[in-house]
mmCIF file with all atom_site columns, C-alpha atoms in Angstrom:
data_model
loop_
_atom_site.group_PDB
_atom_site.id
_atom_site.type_symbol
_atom_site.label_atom_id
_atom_site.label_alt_id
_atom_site.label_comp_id
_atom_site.label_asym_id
_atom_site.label_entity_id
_atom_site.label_seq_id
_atom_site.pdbx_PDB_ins_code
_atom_site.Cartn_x
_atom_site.Cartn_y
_atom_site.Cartn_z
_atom_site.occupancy
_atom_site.B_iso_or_equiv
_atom_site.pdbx_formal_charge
_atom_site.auth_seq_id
_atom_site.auth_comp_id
_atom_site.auth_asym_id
_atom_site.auth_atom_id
_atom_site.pdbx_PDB_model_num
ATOM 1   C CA . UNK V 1 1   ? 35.866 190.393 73.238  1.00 87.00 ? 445 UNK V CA 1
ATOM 2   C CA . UNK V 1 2   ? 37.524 187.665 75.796  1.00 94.00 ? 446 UNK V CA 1
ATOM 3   C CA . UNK V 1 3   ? 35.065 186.876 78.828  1.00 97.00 ? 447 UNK V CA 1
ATOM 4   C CA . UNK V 1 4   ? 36.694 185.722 81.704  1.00 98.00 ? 448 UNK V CA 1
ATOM 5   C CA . UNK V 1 5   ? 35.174 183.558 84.900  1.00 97.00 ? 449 UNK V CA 1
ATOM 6   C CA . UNK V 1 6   ? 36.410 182.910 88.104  1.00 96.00 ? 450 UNK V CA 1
ATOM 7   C CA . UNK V 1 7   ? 36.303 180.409 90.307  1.00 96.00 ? 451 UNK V CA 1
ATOM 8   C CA . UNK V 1 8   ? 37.886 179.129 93.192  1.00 97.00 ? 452 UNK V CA 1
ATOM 9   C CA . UNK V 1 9   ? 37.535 181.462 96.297  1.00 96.00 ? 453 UNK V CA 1
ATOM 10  C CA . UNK V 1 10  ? 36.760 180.800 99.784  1.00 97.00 ? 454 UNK V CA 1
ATOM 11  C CA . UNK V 1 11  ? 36.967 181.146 102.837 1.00 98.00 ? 455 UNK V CA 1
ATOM 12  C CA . UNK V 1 12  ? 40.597 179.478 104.759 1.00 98.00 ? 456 UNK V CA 1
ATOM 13  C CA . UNK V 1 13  ? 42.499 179.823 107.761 1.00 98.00 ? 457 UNK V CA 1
ATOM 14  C CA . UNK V 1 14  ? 45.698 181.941 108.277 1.00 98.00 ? 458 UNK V CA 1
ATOM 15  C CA . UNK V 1 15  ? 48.915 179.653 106.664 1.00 98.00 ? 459 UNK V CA 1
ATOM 16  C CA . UNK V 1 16  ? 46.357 177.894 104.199 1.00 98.00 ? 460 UNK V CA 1
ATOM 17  C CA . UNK V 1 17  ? 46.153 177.545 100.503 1.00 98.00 ? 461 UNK V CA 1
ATOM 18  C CA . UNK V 1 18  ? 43.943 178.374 97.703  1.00 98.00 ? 462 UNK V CA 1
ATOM 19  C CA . UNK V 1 19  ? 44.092 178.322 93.941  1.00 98.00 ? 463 UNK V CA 1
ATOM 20  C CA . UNK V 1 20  ? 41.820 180.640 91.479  1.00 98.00 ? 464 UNK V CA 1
ATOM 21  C CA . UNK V 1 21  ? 40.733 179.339 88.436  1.00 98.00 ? 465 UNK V CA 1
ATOM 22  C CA . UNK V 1 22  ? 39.886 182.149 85.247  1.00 98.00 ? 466 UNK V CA 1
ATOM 23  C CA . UNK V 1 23  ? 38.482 180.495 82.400  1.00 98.00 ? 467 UNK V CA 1
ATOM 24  C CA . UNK V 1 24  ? 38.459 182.334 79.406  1.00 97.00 ? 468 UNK V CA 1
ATOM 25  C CA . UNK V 1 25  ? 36.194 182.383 76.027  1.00 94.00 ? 469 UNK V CA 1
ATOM 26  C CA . UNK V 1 26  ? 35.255 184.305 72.967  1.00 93.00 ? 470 UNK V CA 1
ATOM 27  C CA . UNK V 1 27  ? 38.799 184.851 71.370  1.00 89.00 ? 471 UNK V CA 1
ATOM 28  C CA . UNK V 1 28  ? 42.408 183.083 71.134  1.00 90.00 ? 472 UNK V CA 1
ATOM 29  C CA . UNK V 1 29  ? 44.723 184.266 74.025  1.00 93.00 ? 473 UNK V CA 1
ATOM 30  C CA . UNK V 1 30  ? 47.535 184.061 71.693  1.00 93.00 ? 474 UNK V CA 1
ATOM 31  C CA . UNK V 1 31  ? 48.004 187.702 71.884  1.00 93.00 ? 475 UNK V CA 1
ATOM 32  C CA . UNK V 1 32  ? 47.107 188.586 75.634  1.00 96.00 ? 476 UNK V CA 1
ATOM 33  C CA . UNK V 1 33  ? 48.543 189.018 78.680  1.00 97.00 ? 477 UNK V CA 1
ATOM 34  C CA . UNK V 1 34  ? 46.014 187.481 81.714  1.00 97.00 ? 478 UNK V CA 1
ATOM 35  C CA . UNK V 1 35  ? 46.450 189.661 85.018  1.00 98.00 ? 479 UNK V CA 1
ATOM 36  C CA . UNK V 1 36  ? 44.753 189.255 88.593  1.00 98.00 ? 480 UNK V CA 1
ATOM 37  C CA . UNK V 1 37  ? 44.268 191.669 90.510  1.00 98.00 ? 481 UNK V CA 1
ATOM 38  C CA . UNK V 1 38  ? 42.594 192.051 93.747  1.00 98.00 ? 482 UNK V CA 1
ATOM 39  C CA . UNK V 1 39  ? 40.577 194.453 95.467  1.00 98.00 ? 483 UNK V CA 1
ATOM 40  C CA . UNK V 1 40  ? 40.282 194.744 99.536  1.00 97.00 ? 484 UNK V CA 1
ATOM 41  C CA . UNK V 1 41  ? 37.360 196.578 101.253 1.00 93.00 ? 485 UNK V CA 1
ATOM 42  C CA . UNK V 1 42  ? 38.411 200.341 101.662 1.00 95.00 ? 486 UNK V CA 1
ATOM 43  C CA . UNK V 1 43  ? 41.164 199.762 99.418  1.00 97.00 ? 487 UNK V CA 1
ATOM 44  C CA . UNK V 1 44  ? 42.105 200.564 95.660  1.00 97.00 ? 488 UNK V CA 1
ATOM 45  C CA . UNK V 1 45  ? 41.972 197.509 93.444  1.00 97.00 ? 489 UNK V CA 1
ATOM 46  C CA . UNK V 1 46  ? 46.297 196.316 93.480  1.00 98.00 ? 490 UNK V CA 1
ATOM 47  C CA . UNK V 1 47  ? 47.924 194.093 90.706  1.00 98.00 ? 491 UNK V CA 1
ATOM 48  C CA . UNK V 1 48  ? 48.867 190.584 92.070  1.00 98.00 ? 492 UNK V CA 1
ATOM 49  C CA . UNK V 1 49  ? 50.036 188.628 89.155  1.00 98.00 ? 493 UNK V CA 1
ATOM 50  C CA . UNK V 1 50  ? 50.192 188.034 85.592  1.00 98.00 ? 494 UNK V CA 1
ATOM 51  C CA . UNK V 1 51  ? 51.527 185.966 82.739  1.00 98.00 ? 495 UNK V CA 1
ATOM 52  C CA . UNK V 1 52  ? 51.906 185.808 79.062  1.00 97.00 ? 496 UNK V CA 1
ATOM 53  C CA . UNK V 1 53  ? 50.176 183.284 76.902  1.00 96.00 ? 497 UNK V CA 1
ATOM 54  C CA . UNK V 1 54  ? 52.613 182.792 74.955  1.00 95.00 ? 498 UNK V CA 1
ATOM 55  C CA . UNK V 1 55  ? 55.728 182.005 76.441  1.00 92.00 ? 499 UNK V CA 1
ATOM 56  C CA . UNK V 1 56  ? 54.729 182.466 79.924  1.00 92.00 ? 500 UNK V CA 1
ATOM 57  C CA . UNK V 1 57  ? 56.865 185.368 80.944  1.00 96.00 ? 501 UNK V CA 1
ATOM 58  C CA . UNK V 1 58  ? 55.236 186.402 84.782  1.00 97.00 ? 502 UNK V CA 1
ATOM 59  C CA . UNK V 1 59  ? 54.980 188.723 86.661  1.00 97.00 ? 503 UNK V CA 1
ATOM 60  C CA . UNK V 1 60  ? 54.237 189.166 90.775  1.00 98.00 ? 504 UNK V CA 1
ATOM 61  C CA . UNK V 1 61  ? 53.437 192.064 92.889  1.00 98.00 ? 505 UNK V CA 1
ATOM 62  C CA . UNK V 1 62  ? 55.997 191.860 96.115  1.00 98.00 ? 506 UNK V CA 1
ATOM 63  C CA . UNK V 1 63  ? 53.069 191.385 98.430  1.00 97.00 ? 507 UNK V CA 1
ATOM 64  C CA . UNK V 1 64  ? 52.383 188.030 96.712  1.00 97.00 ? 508 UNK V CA 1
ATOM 65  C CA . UNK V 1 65  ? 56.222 187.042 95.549  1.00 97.00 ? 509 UNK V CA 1
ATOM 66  C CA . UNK V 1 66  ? 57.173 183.684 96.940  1.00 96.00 ? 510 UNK V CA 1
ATOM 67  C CA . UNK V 1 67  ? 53.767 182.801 98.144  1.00 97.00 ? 511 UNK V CA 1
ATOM 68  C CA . UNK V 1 68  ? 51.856 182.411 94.817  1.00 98.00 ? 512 UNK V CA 1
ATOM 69  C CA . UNK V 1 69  ? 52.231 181.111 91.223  1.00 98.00 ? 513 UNK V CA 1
ATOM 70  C CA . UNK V 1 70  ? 50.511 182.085 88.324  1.00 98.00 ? 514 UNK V CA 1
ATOM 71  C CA . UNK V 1 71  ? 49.889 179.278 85.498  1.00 98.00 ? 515 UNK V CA 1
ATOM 72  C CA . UNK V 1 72  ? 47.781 178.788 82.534  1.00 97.00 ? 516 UNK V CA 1
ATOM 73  C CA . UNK V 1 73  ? 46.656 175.710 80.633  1.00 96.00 ? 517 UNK V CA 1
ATOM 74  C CA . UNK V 1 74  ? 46.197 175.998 76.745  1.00 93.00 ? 518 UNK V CA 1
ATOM 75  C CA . UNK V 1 75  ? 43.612 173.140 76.343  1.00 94.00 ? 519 UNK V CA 1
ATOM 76  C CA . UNK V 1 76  ? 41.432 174.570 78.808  1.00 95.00 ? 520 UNK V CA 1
ATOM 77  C CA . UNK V 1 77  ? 41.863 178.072 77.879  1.00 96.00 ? 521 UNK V CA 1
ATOM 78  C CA . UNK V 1 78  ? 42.352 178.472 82.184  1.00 97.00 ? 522 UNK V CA 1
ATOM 79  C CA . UNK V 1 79  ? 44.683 180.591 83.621  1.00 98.00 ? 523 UNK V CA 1
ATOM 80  C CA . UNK V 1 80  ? 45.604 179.969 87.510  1.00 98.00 ? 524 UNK V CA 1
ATOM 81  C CA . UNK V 1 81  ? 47.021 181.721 90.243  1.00 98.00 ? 525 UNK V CA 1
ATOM 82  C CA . UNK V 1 82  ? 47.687 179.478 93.270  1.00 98.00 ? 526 UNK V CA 1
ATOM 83  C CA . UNK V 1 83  ? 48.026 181.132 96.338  1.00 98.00 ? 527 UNK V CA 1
ATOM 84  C CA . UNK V 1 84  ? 50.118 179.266 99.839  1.00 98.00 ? 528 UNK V CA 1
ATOM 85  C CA . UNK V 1 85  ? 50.835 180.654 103.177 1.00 98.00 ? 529 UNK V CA 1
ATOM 86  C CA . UNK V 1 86  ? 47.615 182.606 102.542 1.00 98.00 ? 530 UNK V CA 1
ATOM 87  C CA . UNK V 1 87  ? 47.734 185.938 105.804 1.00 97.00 ? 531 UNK V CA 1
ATOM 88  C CA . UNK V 1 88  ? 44.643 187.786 106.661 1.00 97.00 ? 532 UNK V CA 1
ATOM 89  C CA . UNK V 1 89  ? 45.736 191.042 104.655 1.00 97.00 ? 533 UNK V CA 1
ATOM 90  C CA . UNK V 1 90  ? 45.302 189.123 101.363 1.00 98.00 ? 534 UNK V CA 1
ATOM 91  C CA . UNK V 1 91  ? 41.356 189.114 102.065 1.00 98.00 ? 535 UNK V CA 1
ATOM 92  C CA . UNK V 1 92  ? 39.669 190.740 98.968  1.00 98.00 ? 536 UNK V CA 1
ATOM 93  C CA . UNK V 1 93  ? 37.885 190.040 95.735  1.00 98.00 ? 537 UNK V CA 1
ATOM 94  C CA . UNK V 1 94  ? 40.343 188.731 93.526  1.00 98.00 ? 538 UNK V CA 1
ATOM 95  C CA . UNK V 1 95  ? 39.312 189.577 89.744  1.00 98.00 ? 539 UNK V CA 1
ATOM 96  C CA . UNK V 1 96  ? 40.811 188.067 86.690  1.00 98.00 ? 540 UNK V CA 1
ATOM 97  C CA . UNK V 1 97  ? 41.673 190.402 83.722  1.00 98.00 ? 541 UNK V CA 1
ATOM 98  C CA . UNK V 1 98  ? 43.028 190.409 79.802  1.00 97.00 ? 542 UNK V CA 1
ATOM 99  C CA . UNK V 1 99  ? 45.204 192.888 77.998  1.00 96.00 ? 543 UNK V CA 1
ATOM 100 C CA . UNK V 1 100 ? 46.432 192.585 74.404  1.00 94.00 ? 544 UNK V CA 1
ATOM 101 C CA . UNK V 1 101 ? 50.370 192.809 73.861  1.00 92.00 ? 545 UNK V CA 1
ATOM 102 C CA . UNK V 1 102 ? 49.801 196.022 72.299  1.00 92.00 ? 546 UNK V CA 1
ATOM 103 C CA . UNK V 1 103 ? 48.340 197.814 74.913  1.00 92.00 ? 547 UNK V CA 1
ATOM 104 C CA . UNK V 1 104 ? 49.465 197.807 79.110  1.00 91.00 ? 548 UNK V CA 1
ATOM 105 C CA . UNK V 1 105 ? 45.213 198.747 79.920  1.00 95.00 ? 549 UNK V CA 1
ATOM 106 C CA . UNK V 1 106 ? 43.408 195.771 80.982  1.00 97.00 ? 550 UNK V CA 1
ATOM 107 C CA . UNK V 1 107 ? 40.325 195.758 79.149  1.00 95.00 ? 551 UNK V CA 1
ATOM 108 C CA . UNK V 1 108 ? 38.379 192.498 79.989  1.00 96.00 ? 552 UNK V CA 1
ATOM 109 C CA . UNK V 1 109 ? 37.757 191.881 83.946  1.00 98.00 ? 553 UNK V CA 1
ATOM 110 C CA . UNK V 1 110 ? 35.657 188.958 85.185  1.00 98.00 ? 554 UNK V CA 1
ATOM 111 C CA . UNK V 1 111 ? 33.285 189.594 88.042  1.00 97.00 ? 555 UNK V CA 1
ATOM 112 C CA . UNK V 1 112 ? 35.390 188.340 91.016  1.00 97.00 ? 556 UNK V CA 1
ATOM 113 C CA . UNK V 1 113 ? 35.850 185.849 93.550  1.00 98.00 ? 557 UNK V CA 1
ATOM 114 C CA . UNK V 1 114 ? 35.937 186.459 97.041  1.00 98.00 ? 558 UNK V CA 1
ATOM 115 C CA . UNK V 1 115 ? 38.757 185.364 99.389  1.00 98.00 ? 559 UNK V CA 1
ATOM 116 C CA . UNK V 1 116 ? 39.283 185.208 102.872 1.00 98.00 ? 560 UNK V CA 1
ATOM 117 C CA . UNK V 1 117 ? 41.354 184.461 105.101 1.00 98.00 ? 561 UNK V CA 1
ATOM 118 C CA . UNK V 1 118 ? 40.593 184.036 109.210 1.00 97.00 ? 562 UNK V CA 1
ATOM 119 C CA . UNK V 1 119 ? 43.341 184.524 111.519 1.00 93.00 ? 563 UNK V CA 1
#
């Protein structure tokens, strides 16, 4: 089992920047893909982002396209997703999340970070 923690969220102003941290630990990522997603109040939770350990292929919802990178750093077994021009509609608990390459389910979630963003 891969356990994932988040870090990183906060509270910023309208045109503002944050980046979310997602450490992971229990098993090699070699064969994952590492997702966030995000989950406002009232609202179903949406995919924002994800990337492949291994070669880094991403991926990014069209909400978030041009606005945020995902990354991931081996040594520190971290995956990133840096967020700019941050707009009020992306308040919501962002969670962090792990899928094998053999299946498109996420499976492992970490228990969230809150962001928001004041207008």
């Amino acid at each position: 089992q891969v356990q994932l923690v988040e870090s990183g969220g906060g509270l910023v102003q309208a045109g503002g920047s944050l980046r979310l941290s997602c450490t992971a630990s229990g098993r090699t990522l070699n064969n994952y893909f590492m997702g966030w997603f995000r989950q406002a109040p009232g609202k179903e939770r949406e995919f924002v982002a994800s990337i492949r350990w291994i070669g880094g292929t991403t991926s990014y919802a069209n909400s978030v396209k041009g606005r945020s990178s995902i990354s991931r750093d081996y040594a520190k077994n971290t995956v990133y997703l840096q967020m700019n021009s941050l707009k009020p509609e992306d308040t919501a608990v962002y969670y962090c999340a792990a899928r094998t390459l053999a299946t498109m389910e996420y499976t492992n979630w970490g228990q969230g970070t809150q962001v928001t963003v004041s207008s």
